[in-house]
Amino acid sequence: MSSTLGLAGGNVDLESANSRKVESRVDRKKLEKAERKIRAKQEKKQMKMVQYESSRLLDQPDSTMSYEEFFMAVNPLQLGSDSAAKSKDIKIDSIDTSVGGHRILTDASLTLAYGRRYGLVGQNGIGKSTLLRALSHAARLDHEREGLDITLSDIHSKLSEMESDKAESRAASILAGLGFSPERQQFATKTFSGGWRMRLALARALFCEPDLLLLDEPSNMLDVPSITFLSNYLQGYPSTVLVVSHDRAFLNEVATDIIHQHSERLDYYKGANFDSFYATKEERKKNAKREYEKQMAERAHLQAFIDKFRYNAAKSSEAQSRIKKLERMPVLEAPESDYVVHFKFPDVEKLSPPIVQMSEISFGYSKDKPLLKNVDLDVQLDSRIGIVGPNGAGKTTVLKLLTGQLEPTSGLLSQHARLRIGYFAQHHVDALDLTTSAVSFMAKTYPGKTDEEYRRHLGAFGITGMTGLQKMELLSGGQKSRVAFACLSLTNPHILVLDEPSNHLDIEGMDALSEALQRFEGGVVMVSHDVTMLQNVCTSLWVCDKGTVTKFDGTVNAYKKMISSQANEAGVAVAH
């Protein structure tokens, strides 16, 4: 016997039930609407990527074209519009940026309000430096176009704003704040190393006061005194600042807003320093997860009712009501999975003290100019020593003396006979063969494991998936640091001696490193400019300055306050 039921506004679908032909009450086309929307969105995104890559990346660049020219040919940005030419706000819509086939941003918008200080944060390898490079190029072209109409009166006005009669003293003050002594300020620029030249570039940018100041990990090249100066200086900076940084303390002091780069988009947190951004982000994530799970449960409940009563004439009106409710329900995207990294250093073989002792050690790179005098330092398996001080004072030299890489000119270094020291160099990249993969490098340097074992080991330090098989020259600075830490752990050290270990690591990486060092059962001696890292790991603070290494009786924040006080007394510029 056949039963025919009317279902308004839909196609009729015949299904077999108990060997009978019946008409379903379900409009399958409507029920699949949500799934089609999701598929369409994914297909559109994929097609956009295919078109983007095929039209831009497949074209071979002119062999005479520089990397920057090729990059900007692939990733063009234009600032604002002609109608907004006089505005110092920046708004760029529909940003599509890619490097080497890896998508960085898709249809993103960048908005920078004049006078605000933005911290740009995100995971290692997400493309923050790539965005800054593209923005810098676009801003430079925009500035060159404006420069065509500059008049002599414009130049005079700019010089007046900068108080040209005070320019020399102001320049000297900025240089002093960044660590240049009066004597060093007179040196020819060609005599400076790469790190000091980067400081010069930063000093020049601060002095010129551009309308948009772009800073990419500025604290990586600075010591605690210089970071303290830069933080104070930027808090009074009158124009727009966009800074990429993973230094929490620095961002807390400097940023008025945070931009979070992730999942090929930019999320804005207005009026937020890093701590408030992080709290808000976590709250948003919890709410999104709660809403998603609630909706999934409701969808499952509705679908279960529909499936159960779709052929029941007595329940037809209720089934129809639930079908419509399911169709009207907005489709929520699944929340992003948490990005979790856990560094792990191996268990430590117990050694009886003394472990490492430096007794009245002096050292100089030339006999007539001693750098360090009468240094005494005792390191045990439970030591957590942080070393701070201005650049050039000898902090790295202390570490190299401690590890035996340098011979003291006088004094005594004693080490336990079975002691193994793991040394993380500030320029650790120099020890990596960037032309090969991390897995191949580890297999060659630390043989004895399978490729799969090396990949699992790298995974514990955040190098996951195919990343461990890529040439290391393609990795970000933070990813290279993770590889270096993974290699360091294979040495089974009793003592970890770390020179600026937080450089290039993202927030998650620094948290993982801090936690791993806290769990590590051996000793730690660390040179670092990162206040948060020093606070979390070190129990004693030593200051390297003026040829000596002395224990500081106080916290890292107390040391920073002392530095700021000394700078104010010396008349160093800290704000405009």
Coordinates of C-alpha atoms in Angstrom, one line a residue:
M1 CA 0.0 0.0 0.0
S2 CA 1.3 3.3 -1.0
S3 CA 1.2 6.4 1.3
T4 CA 1.6 9.8 -0.3
L5 CA 2.3 12.8 2.0
G6 CA 2.6 16.4 0.8
L7 CA 5.7 18.3 1.7
A8 CA 5.5 22.0 0.7
G9 CA 8.4 23.8 -0.9
G10 CA 10.8 20.9 -1.9
N11 CA 11.6 18.0 -4.1
V12 CA 10.3 14.6 -3.2
D13 CA 12.8 11.9 -2.6
L14 CA 11.8 8.2 -2.8
E15 CA 13.5 5.7 -0.5
S16 CA 13.0 2.1 0.3
A17 CA 11.5 1.3 3.7
N18 CA 10.4 -2.2 4.7
S19 CA 10.3 -3.2 1.0
R20 CA 7.9 -0.3 0.3
K21 CA 8.2 2.8 -1.7
V22 CA 7.6 5.8 0.5
E23 CA 8.0 9.6 0.0
S24 CA 10.6 11.1 2.3
R25 CA 9.8 14.3 4.2
V26 CA 13.4 15.4 3.9
D27 CA 14.4 18.0 1.3
R28 CA 17.9 16.6 0.8
K29 CA 19.0 19.6 -1.2
K30 CA 18.2 21.9 1.7
L31 CA 19.7 19.5 4.3
E32 CA 23.0 19.6 2.3
K33 CA 23.0 23.4 2.0
A34 CA 25.4 23.9 4.9
E35 CA 27.8 21.3 3.5
R36 CA 27.7 22.9 0.1
K37 CA 28.5 26.3 1.6
I38 CA 31.5 24.9 3.3
R39 CA 32.7 23.1 0.2
A40 CA 32.1 26.2 -1.9
K41 CA 34.2 28.3 0.5
Q42 CA 37.0 25.8 0.4
E43 CA 36.9 25.5 -3.4
K44 CA 36.9 29.3 -3.8
K45 CA 39.9 29.6 -1.5
Q46 CA 41.7 26.8 -3.3
M47 CA 40.9 28.3 -6.7
K48 CA 42.1 31.7 -5.6
M49 CA 45.4 30.2 -4.5
V50 CA 45.8 28.3 -7.8
Q51 CA 45.1 31.4 -9.8
Y52 CA 47.4 33.5 -7.6
E53 CA 50.3 31.1 -7.8
S54 CA 49.9 30.3 -11.5
S55 CA 49.7 34.0 -12.5
R56 CA 52.5 35.2 -10.3
L57 CA 54.8 32.6 -8.9
L58 CA 55.2 30.5 -12.1
D59 CA 56.6 33.4 -14.0
Q60 CA 60.4 33.2 -13.8
P61 CA 62.0 36.4 -12.5
D62 CA 64.5 38.3 -14.6
S63 CA 67.9 37.0 -13.7
T64 CA 69.0 40.6 -12.9
M65 CA 66.0 41.2 -10.6
S66 CA 66.9 41.4 -6.9
Y67 CA 65.1 39.2 -4.4
E68 CA 63.2 42.2 -3.0
E69 CA 62.1 43.3 -6.5
F70 CA 60.9 39.8 -7.2
F71 CA 59.2 39.5 -3.9
M72 CA 57.3 42.7 -4.4
A73 CA 56.4 41.7 -8.0
V74 CA 54.7 38.7 -6.4
N75 CA 53.3 40.4 -3.4
P76 CA 52.4 44.0 -4.3
L77 CA 50.8 46.3 -1.7
Q78 CA 49.4 49.8 -2.1
L79 CA 48.8 52.2 0.7
G80 CA 45.4 53.7 0.9
S81 CA 43.9 55.7 -2.0
D82 CA 44.5 59.1 -3.6
S83 CA 41.5 60.5 -1.7
A84 CA 43.2 59.7 1.5
A85 CA 46.6 60.8 0.5
K86 CA 46.8 63.4 3.2
S87 CA 45.8 61.1 5.9
K88 CA 48.6 59.4 7.9
D89 CA 46.4 56.5 8.8
I90 CA 47.2 53.3 6.8
K91 CA 44.6 51.0 5.4
I92 CA 45.4 48.1 3.0
D93 CA 42.6 45.8 1.9
S94 CA 42.6 42.4 0.2
I95 CA 46.2 41.5 1.0
D96 CA 47.3 38.2 -0.6
T97 CA 50.9 37.3 0.3
S98 CA 52.8 34.2 -0.5
V99 CA 56.4 33.0 -0.4
G100 CA 57.7 29.9 -2.1
G101 CA 54.2 28.6 -2.6
H102 CA 53.4 29.0 1.1
R103 CA 50.4 31.2 1.7
I104 CA 51.0 33.9 4.3
L105 CA 47.8 36.0 4.1
T106 CA 44.6 35.6 2.2
D107 CA 42.2 38.5 1.6
A108 CA 43.5 40.2 4.8
S109 CA 43.1 43.8 5.8
L110 CA 45.8 45.9 7.5
T111 CA 44.7 49.1 9.4
L112 CA 47.1 51.3 11.3
A113 CA 45.8 54.4 13.0
Y114 CA 48.3 57.2 13.2
G115 CA 50.0 57.6 16.5
R116 CA 49.2 54.1 17.7
R117 CA 51.9 51.5 18.6
Y118 CA 51.1 48.0 17.3
G119 CA 52.6 44.8 18.3
L120 CA 52.5 42.1 15.6
V121 CA 52.6 38.6 17.1
G122 CA 52.2 35.1 15.8
Q123 CA 53.9 31.7 15.6
N124 CA 57.4 31.2 14.1
G125 CA 57.2 30.9 10.3
I126 CA 53.7 32.5 10.1
G127 CA 55.0 35.3 7.9
K128 CA 55.3 38.4 10.2
S129 CA 58.7 39.5 8.8
T130 CA 57.3 38.9 5.3
L131 CA 54.4 41.3 6.0
L132 CA 56.8 43.9 7.3
R133 CA 59.0 43.6 4.2
A134 CA 56.0 44.1 1.9
L135 CA 54.8 47.0 3.9
S136 CA 58.2 48.6 4.0
H137 CA 58.5 48.4 0.2
A138 CA 55.0 49.9 -0.3
A139 CA 55.7 52.7 2.1
R140 CA 58.9 53.5 0.4
L141 CA 57.3 53.7 -3.0
D142 CA 54.5 55.9 -1.6
H143 CA 57.1 58.2 0.0
E144 CA 59.1 58.5 -3.3
R145 CA 55.9 59.5 -5.1
E146 CA 55.2 62.2 -2.5
G147 CA 58.8 63.3 -2.7
L148 CA 58.3 64.5 -6.3
D149 CA 56.2 67.4 -5.0
I150 CA 58.5 68.4 -2.1
T151 CA 59.4 72.1 -2.0
L152 CA 62.2 74.0 -0.2
S153 CA 59.6 75.2 2.3
D154 CA 58.6 71.6 3.1
I155 CA 62.2 70.8 3.9
H156 CA 62.6 73.9 6.0
S157 CA 59.4 73.0 7.9
K158 CA 60.7 69.4 8.5
L159 CA 64.0 70.7 9.8
S160 CA 62.2 73.1 12.1
E161 CA 60.1 70.2 13.5
M162 CA 63.3 68.3 14.2
E163 CA 64.9 71.3 15.8
S164 CA 68.0 71.1 13.5
D165 CA 70.1 73.3 15.9
K166 CA 69.7 70.6 18.5
A167 CA 70.2 67.6 16.1
E168 CA 73.7 66.7 17.1
S169 CA 73.0 66.5 20.9
R170 CA 69.8 64.6 20.2
A171 CA 71.6 62.1 18.0
A172 CA 74.3 61.6 20.6
S173 CA 71.6 61.0 23.3
I174 CA 69.9 58.4 21.1
L175 CA 73.2 56.7 20.4
A176 CA 74.1 56.7 24.1
G177 CA 70.7 55.1 24.9
L178 CA 71.5 52.3 22.5
G179 CA 74.8 51.6 24.0
F180 CA 77.3 53.8 22.1
S181 CA 79.8 55.3 24.4
P182 CA 81.1 58.8 23.6
E183 CA 84.3 57.2 22.3
R184 CA 82.4 54.7 20.2
Q185 CA 80.2 57.4 18.7
Q186 CA 83.3 58.9 17.0
F187 CA 84.3 55.6 15.2
A188 CA 83.8 55.2 11.5
T189 CA 80.7 53.1 10.7
K190 CA 82.7 50.6 8.7
T191 CA 84.6 49.5 11.9
F192 CA 81.4 48.2 13.5
S193 CA 80.3 44.6 13.5
G194 CA 76.9 43.6 12.1
G195 CA 75.1 43.8 15.5
W196 CA 76.4 47.4 16.1
R197 CA 75.5 48.4 12.5
M198 CA 71.9 47.2 13.2
R199 CA 71.9 49.5 16.2
L200 CA 73.0 52.3 14.0
A201 CA 70.1 51.7 11.7
L202 CA 67.7 51.7 14.6
A203 CA 69.3 54.9 15.9
R204 CA 68.9 56.6 12.5
A205 CA 65.2 55.5 12.3
L206 CA 64.5 56.9 15.8
F207 CA 66.3 60.2 14.9
C208 CA 64.4 60.7 11.6
E209 CA 61.0 60.1 13.2
P210 CA 59.2 58.5 10.2
D211 CA 55.4 58.6 10.1
L212 CA 55.6 54.8 10.2
L213 CA 58.3 53.0 12.1
L214 CA 58.7 49.3 11.3
L215 CA 60.7 47.2 13.8
D216 CA 61.4 43.5 13.3
E217 CA 62.5 41.9 16.6
P218 CA 64.5 44.9 17.7
S219 CA 65.3 43.4 21.1
N220 CA 67.2 40.5 19.5
M221 CA 70.2 42.8 19.0
L222 CA 70.0 44.8 22.2
D223 CA 71.0 44.3 25.8
V224 CA 68.8 45.0 28.8
P225 CA 69.9 48.6 29.2
S226 CA 69.3 49.3 25.5
I227 CA 65.9 47.6 25.6
T228 CA 65.0 49.7 28.6
F229 CA 65.9 52.8 26.7
L230 CA 64.1 51.8 23.6
S231 CA 61.0 50.9 25.5
N232 CA 60.9 54.3 27.3
Y233 CA 61.7 56.1 24.1
L234 CA 58.9 54.5 22.1
Q235 CA 56.3 55.2 24.8
G236 CA 56.7 58.8 23.8
Y237 CA 57.0 58.3 20.1
P238 CA 54.5 60.6 18.3
S239 CA 53.9 58.6 15.1
T240 CA 52.8 55.1 14.2
V241 CA 54.9 52.1 15.2
L242 CA 54.5 48.5 14.0
V243 CA 56.8 46.1 15.9
V244 CA 57.3 42.4 15.5
S245 CA 58.4 41.1 18.9
H246 CA 58.1 38.0 21.1
D247 CA 59.4 39.9 24.2
R248 CA 56.4 40.0 26.5
A249 CA 57.8 42.6 28.8
F250 CA 58.7 44.9 25.9
L251 CA 55.2 44.5 24.3
N252 CA 53.5 45.2 27.6
E253 CA 55.4 48.5 28.0
V254 CA 55.3 49.6 24.3
A255 CA 52.2 48.4 22.6
T256 CA 48.8 50.2 22.6
D257 CA 47.3 47.6 20.3
I258 CA 48.1 44.0 19.3
I259 CA 47.7 42.4 15.8
H260 CA 47.6 38.6 15.9
Q261 CA 48.7 37.0 12.6
H262 CA 47.3 33.5 12.2
S263 CA 45.4 31.2 9.8
E264 CA 46.2 33.6 6.9
R265 CA 44.5 36.5 8.6
L266 CA 45.0 39.4 10.9
D267 CA 43.0 39.8 14.1
Y268 CA 43.0 43.1 16.0
Y269 CA 43.0 43.7 19.8
K270 CA 42.5 47.4 20.3
G271 CA 43.8 49.0 23.5
A272 CA 45.7 45.9 24.4
N273 CA 49.2 45.2 25.6
F274 CA 50.5 41.6 25.4
D275 CA 49.0 40.3 28.7
S276 CA 45.5 41.7 28.0
F277 CA 45.7 40.4 24.4
Y278 CA 46.6 36.9 25.6
A279 CA 43.8 36.9 28.2
T280 CA 41.2 38.1 25.6
K281 CA 42.4 35.7 23.0
E282 CA 42.1 32.7 25.4
E283 CA 38.7 33.9 26.4
R284 CA 37.6 34.2 22.8
K285 CA 38.9 30.7 22.1
K286 CA 37.0 29.3 25.0
N287 CA 33.8 31.0 24.0
A288 CA 34.2 29.9 20.4
K289 CA 34.8 26.3 21.4
R290 CA 31.8 26.4 23.8
E291 CA 29.5 27.8 21.1
Y292 CA 30.8 25.3 18.5
E293 CA 30.3 22.3 20.8
K294 CA 26.9 23.5 21.8
Q295 CA 25.8 23.9 18.2
M296 CA 27.2 20.5 17.2
A297 CA 25.3 18.9 20.1
E298 CA 22.1 20.7 19.0
R299 CA 22.6 19.7 15.3
A300 CA 23.1 16.1 16.3
H301 CA 20.0 16.2 18.5
L302 CA 17.9 17.6 15.6
Q303 CA 19.3 15.3 13.1
A304 CA 18.7 12.3 15.3
F305 CA 15.0 13.3 15.6
I306 CA 14.7 13.8 11.8
D307 CA 16.3 10.5 11.1
K308 CA 14.1 8.7 13.5
F309 CA 10.7 10.2 12.5
R310 CA 11.3 11.1 8.8
Y311 CA 8.8 8.4 7.7
N312 CA 6.4 8.7 10.6
A313 CA 3.2 10.4 9.5
A314 CA 2.2 11.3 13.1
K315 CA 5.4 13.2 13.6
S316 CA 5.5 14.9 10.2
S317 CA 4.9 18.5 11.5
E318 CA 7.6 18.1 14.2
A319 CA 10.1 16.7 11.7
Q320 CA 9.4 19.5 9.3
S321 CA 9.9 22.1 12.1
R322 CA 13.3 20.6 13.0
I323 CA 14.3 20.5 9.4
K324 CA 13.7 24.2 9.0
K325 CA 15.5 24.9 12.3
L326 CA 18.5 23.0 11.1
E327 CA 18.5 24.8 7.8
R328 CA 18.4 28.2 9.5
M329 CA 21.2 27.4 11.9
P330 CA 24.4 29.3 11.0
V331 CA 27.4 27.2 10.2
L332 CA 30.2 27.7 12.7
E333 CA 33.8 26.9 11.9
A334 CA 35.6 24.5 14.2
P335 CA 37.9 26.3 16.6
E336 CA 41.6 26.1 15.8
S337 CA 43.4 23.4 17.7
D338 CA 45.8 24.7 20.3
Y339 CA 49.4 25.2 19.2
V340 CA 51.3 23.4 21.9
V341 CA 55.1 22.9 22.1
H342 CA 57.0 21.0 24.8
F343 CA 60.8 21.2 24.9
K344 CA 62.4 18.4 26.8
F345 CA 66.0 18.1 27.9
P346 CA 67.3 14.6 29.0
D347 CA 67.7 13.4 32.6
V348 CA 71.0 14.4 34.2
E349 CA 73.5 12.1 35.7
K350 CA 74.3 13.2 39.2
L351 CA 77.9 14.5 39.9
S352 CA 79.5 15.3 43.2
P353 CA 80.6 18.9 43.6
P354 CA 82.5 21.0 42.7
I355 CA 81.1 21.0 39.1
V356 CA 82.5 24.2 37.5
Q357 CA 84.5 26.9 39.2
M358 CA 86.1 30.1 37.9
S359 CA 88.7 31.5 40.3
E360 CA 90.2 35.0 39.9
I361 CA 90.1 34.7 36.1
S362 CA 91.2 37.5 33.9
F363 CA 91.1 37.7 30.2
G364 CA 91.8 40.1 27.3
Y365 CA 91.8 39.7 23.5
S366 CA 95.0 41.8 23.6
K367 CA 97.5 41.8 26.4
D368 CA 97.4 45.6 26.9
K369 CA 93.6 45.8 27.1
P370 CA 92.1 43.3 29.6
L371 CA 88.4 42.8 29.2
L372 CA 87.7 40.9 32.4
K373 CA 89.5 41.0 35.8
N374 CA 89.3 38.6 38.8
V375 CA 86.1 36.9 37.8
D376 CA 84.8 34.4 40.4
L377 CA 81.9 32.2 39.5
D378 CA 80.7 28.8 41.0
V379 CA 78.2 26.7 39.0
Q380 CA 76.5 23.6 40.5
L381 CA 73.8 21.3 39.2
D382 CA 71.1 23.3 41.0
S383 CA 72.5 26.7 39.8
R384 CA 70.1 29.0 37.8
I385 CA 72.4 32.0 36.9
G386 CA 71.3 34.9 34.7
I387 CA 74.0 37.3 33.4
V388 CA 73.1 40.7 32.2
G389 CA 75.0 43.9 31.2
P390 CA 75.7 46.2 28.3
N391 CA 76.8 44.9 25.0
G392 CA 80.6 44.7 24.7
A393 CA 81.1 44.2 28.4
G394 CA 82.2 40.6 28.0
K395 CA 79.1 38.5 28.7
T396 CA 79.7 36.1 25.8
T397 CA 83.4 36.0 26.8
V398 CA 82.4 34.8 30.3
L399 CA 80.4 31.9 28.8
K400 CA 83.3 31.0 26.5
L401 CA 85.7 31.0 29.4
L402 CA 83.3 28.9 31.4
T403 CA 83.0 26.3 28.6
G404 CA 86.7 26.2 27.9
Q405 CA 86.5 27.7 24.5
L406 CA 88.8 30.5 25.6
E407 CA 91.9 30.2 27.8
P408 CA 92.2 32.8 30.6
T409 CA 95.2 35.0 30.7
S410 CA 95.3 34.4 34.5
G411 CA 93.3 32.6 37.1
L412 CA 92.0 29.0 37.3
L413 CA 89.1 27.2 35.7
S414 CA 88.3 23.8 37.2
Q415 CA 85.7 21.3 35.9
H416 CA 84.4 17.9 37.0
A417 CA 86.2 15.1 35.1
R418 CA 82.9 13.7 33.7
L419 CA 81.2 17.0 33.1
R420 CA 79.3 17.6 29.8
I421 CA 78.4 21.1 29.0
G422 CA 75.7 22.0 26.4
Y423 CA 76.5 25.4 24.8
F424 CA 73.9 27.4 22.8
A425 CA 75.7 30.1 20.9
Q426 CA 74.1 33.4 20.1
H427 CA 74.9 32.8 16.5
H428 CA 73.9 29.2 16.6
V429 CA 72.9 29.3 12.9
D430 CA 76.6 29.3 12.0
A431 CA 76.9 25.8 13.4
L432 CA 74.1 24.5 11.2
D433 CA 74.5 23.3 7.6
L434 CA 71.6 25.2 6.0
T435 CA 72.0 23.5 2.7
T436 CA 70.6 20.2 4.2
S437 CA 67.6 19.3 6.2
A438 CA 67.4 19.1 10.0
V439 CA 67.0 15.3 9.9
S440 CA 70.0 14.9 7.7
F441 CA 72.1 17.3 9.8
M442 CA 71.3 15.5 13.0
A443 CA 71.9 12.0 11.4
K444 CA 75.4 13.2 10.4
T445 CA 76.3 15.1 13.6
Y446 CA 74.6 12.8 16.1
P447 CA 74.5 9.3 14.4
G448 CA 72.8 6.3 15.8
K449 CA 69.1 6.8 15.3
T450 CA 66.7 6.3 12.4
D451 CA 65.2 9.2 10.4
E452 CA 61.9 8.5 12.1
E453 CA 63.5 8.8 15.5
Y454 CA 65.1 12.1 14.5
R455 CA 61.8 13.4 13.2
R456 CA 60.1 12.5 16.5
H457 CA 62.8 14.2 18.5
L458 CA 62.5 17.3 16.4
G459 CA 58.7 17.2 16.8
A460 CA 59.2 17.5 20.6
F461 CA 60.8 20.9 19.8
G462 CA 58.0 22.1 17.5
I463 CA 59.6 21.0 14.2
T464 CA 56.7 18.9 12.9
G465 CA 55.4 17.4 9.7
M466 CA 57.6 17.8 6.7
T467 CA 59.5 20.8 8.2
G468 CA 62.3 18.5 9.4
L469 CA 62.9 17.3 5.8
Q470 CA 63.1 20.8 4.3
K471 CA 66.4 22.5 3.7
M472 CA 67.1 24.6 6.8
E473 CA 67.8 27.7 4.7
L474 CA 64.0 27.8 4.2
L475 CA 63.2 27.8 7.9
S476 CA 62.4 30.9 9.9
G477 CA 64.9 32.1 12.6
G478 CA 62.7 30.6 15.3
Q479 CA 62.5 27.3 13.6
K480 CA 66.3 27.2 13.2
S481 CA 66.6 27.9 17.0
R482 CA 64.3 25.0 17.7
V483 CA 66.6 22.7 15.6
A484 CA 69.6 24.0 17.6
F485 CA 67.9 23.2 20.9
A486 CA 66.9 19.7 19.6
C487 CA 70.6 19.1 18.7
L488 CA 71.7 20.5 22.1
S489 CA 69.5 18.0 24.0
L490 CA 71.2 15.1 22.2
T491 CA 74.5 15.9 23.9
N492 CA 73.0 14.8 27.3
P493 CA 74.5 17.9 29.2
H494 CA 75.0 18.3 32.9
I495 CA 75.1 22.1 32.5
L496 CA 73.4 24.3 30.0
V497 CA 75.2 27.4 29.0
L498 CA 72.9 29.6 26.9
D499 CA 73.8 32.8 25.0
E500 CA 70.6 34.7 24.2
P501 CA 68.4 31.6 23.9
S502 CA 65.1 33.5 23.4
N503 CA 66.2 35.2 20.2
H504 CA 63.8 34.4 17.3
L505 CA 61.6 32.1 19.4
D506 CA 57.9 32.8 19.4
I507 CA 55.9 33.2 22.6
E508 CA 55.0 29.5 22.6
G509 CA 58.6 28.5 22.0
M510 CA 59.8 30.7 24.8
D511 CA 57.2 29.3 27.2
A512 CA 58.2 25.8 26.3
L513 CA 61.9 26.6 26.8
S514 CA 61.3 28.3 30.2
E515 CA 59.3 25.3 31.4
A516 CA 61.9 22.8 30.1
L517 CA 64.7 24.8 31.9
Q518 CA 62.7 24.8 35.1
R519 CA 62.3 21.0 34.9
F520 CA 65.9 20.4 33.9
E521 CA 67.8 18.8 36.7
G522 CA 71.2 20.2 35.8
G523 CA 72.7 23.7 36.1
V524 CA 71.8 26.7 33.9
V525 CA 73.9 29.7 33.1
M526 CA 72.2 32.1 30.8
V527 CA 73.0 35.4 29.1
S528 CA 69.7 37.0 28.1
H529 CA 68.0 40.3 27.4
D530 CA 64.5 38.8 27.9
V531 CA 63.1 39.9 31.2
T532 CA 60.4 37.3 31.3
M533 CA 62.8 34.5 30.6
L534 CA 65.2 35.7 33.3
Q535 CA 62.3 36.0 35.8
N536 CA 61.0 32.5 35.1
V537 CA 64.2 30.6 35.1
C538 CA 67.0 32.3 37.0
T539 CA 67.3 32.5 40.8
S540 CA 70.4 34.7 40.8
L541 CA 71.4 37.7 38.7
W542 CA 75.0 38.7 37.9
V543 CA 76.0 41.9 36.1
C544 CA 78.9 42.0 33.7
D545 CA 80.1 45.6 33.4
K546 CA 83.4 47.6 33.6
G547 CA 85.6 44.5 33.6
T548 CA 83.9 42.7 36.5
V549 CA 81.1 40.2 37.1
T550 CA 79.3 40.9 40.3
K551 CA 76.1 39.5 41.9
F552 CA 73.2 41.8 41.8
D553 CA 71.2 41.9 45.0
G554 CA 67.7 42.3 43.5
T555 CA 65.3 41.2 40.8
V556 CA 65.5 41.9 37.1
N557 CA 62.9 44.6 37.4
A558 CA 65.0 46.3 40.1
Y559 CA 67.9 46.1 37.7
K560 CA 65.8 47.8 35.0
K561 CA 64.8 50.6 37.3
M562 CA 68.4 51.2 38.2
I563 CA 69.3 51.4 34.5
S564 CA 66.4 53.9 33.8
S565 CA 67.5 56.0 36.8
Q566 CA 71.1 56.1 35.6
A567 CA 70.0 57.1 32.1
N568 CA 67.8 59.9 33.4
E569 CA 70.7 61.2 35.5
A570 CA 73.0 61.1 32.4
G571 CA 70.4 63.0 30.3
V572 CA 69.8 60.3 27.8
A573 CA 66.7 60.9 25.7
V574 CA 63.9 58.7 26.8
A575 CA 60.9 60.4 25.1
H576 CA 59.9 63.2 22.8

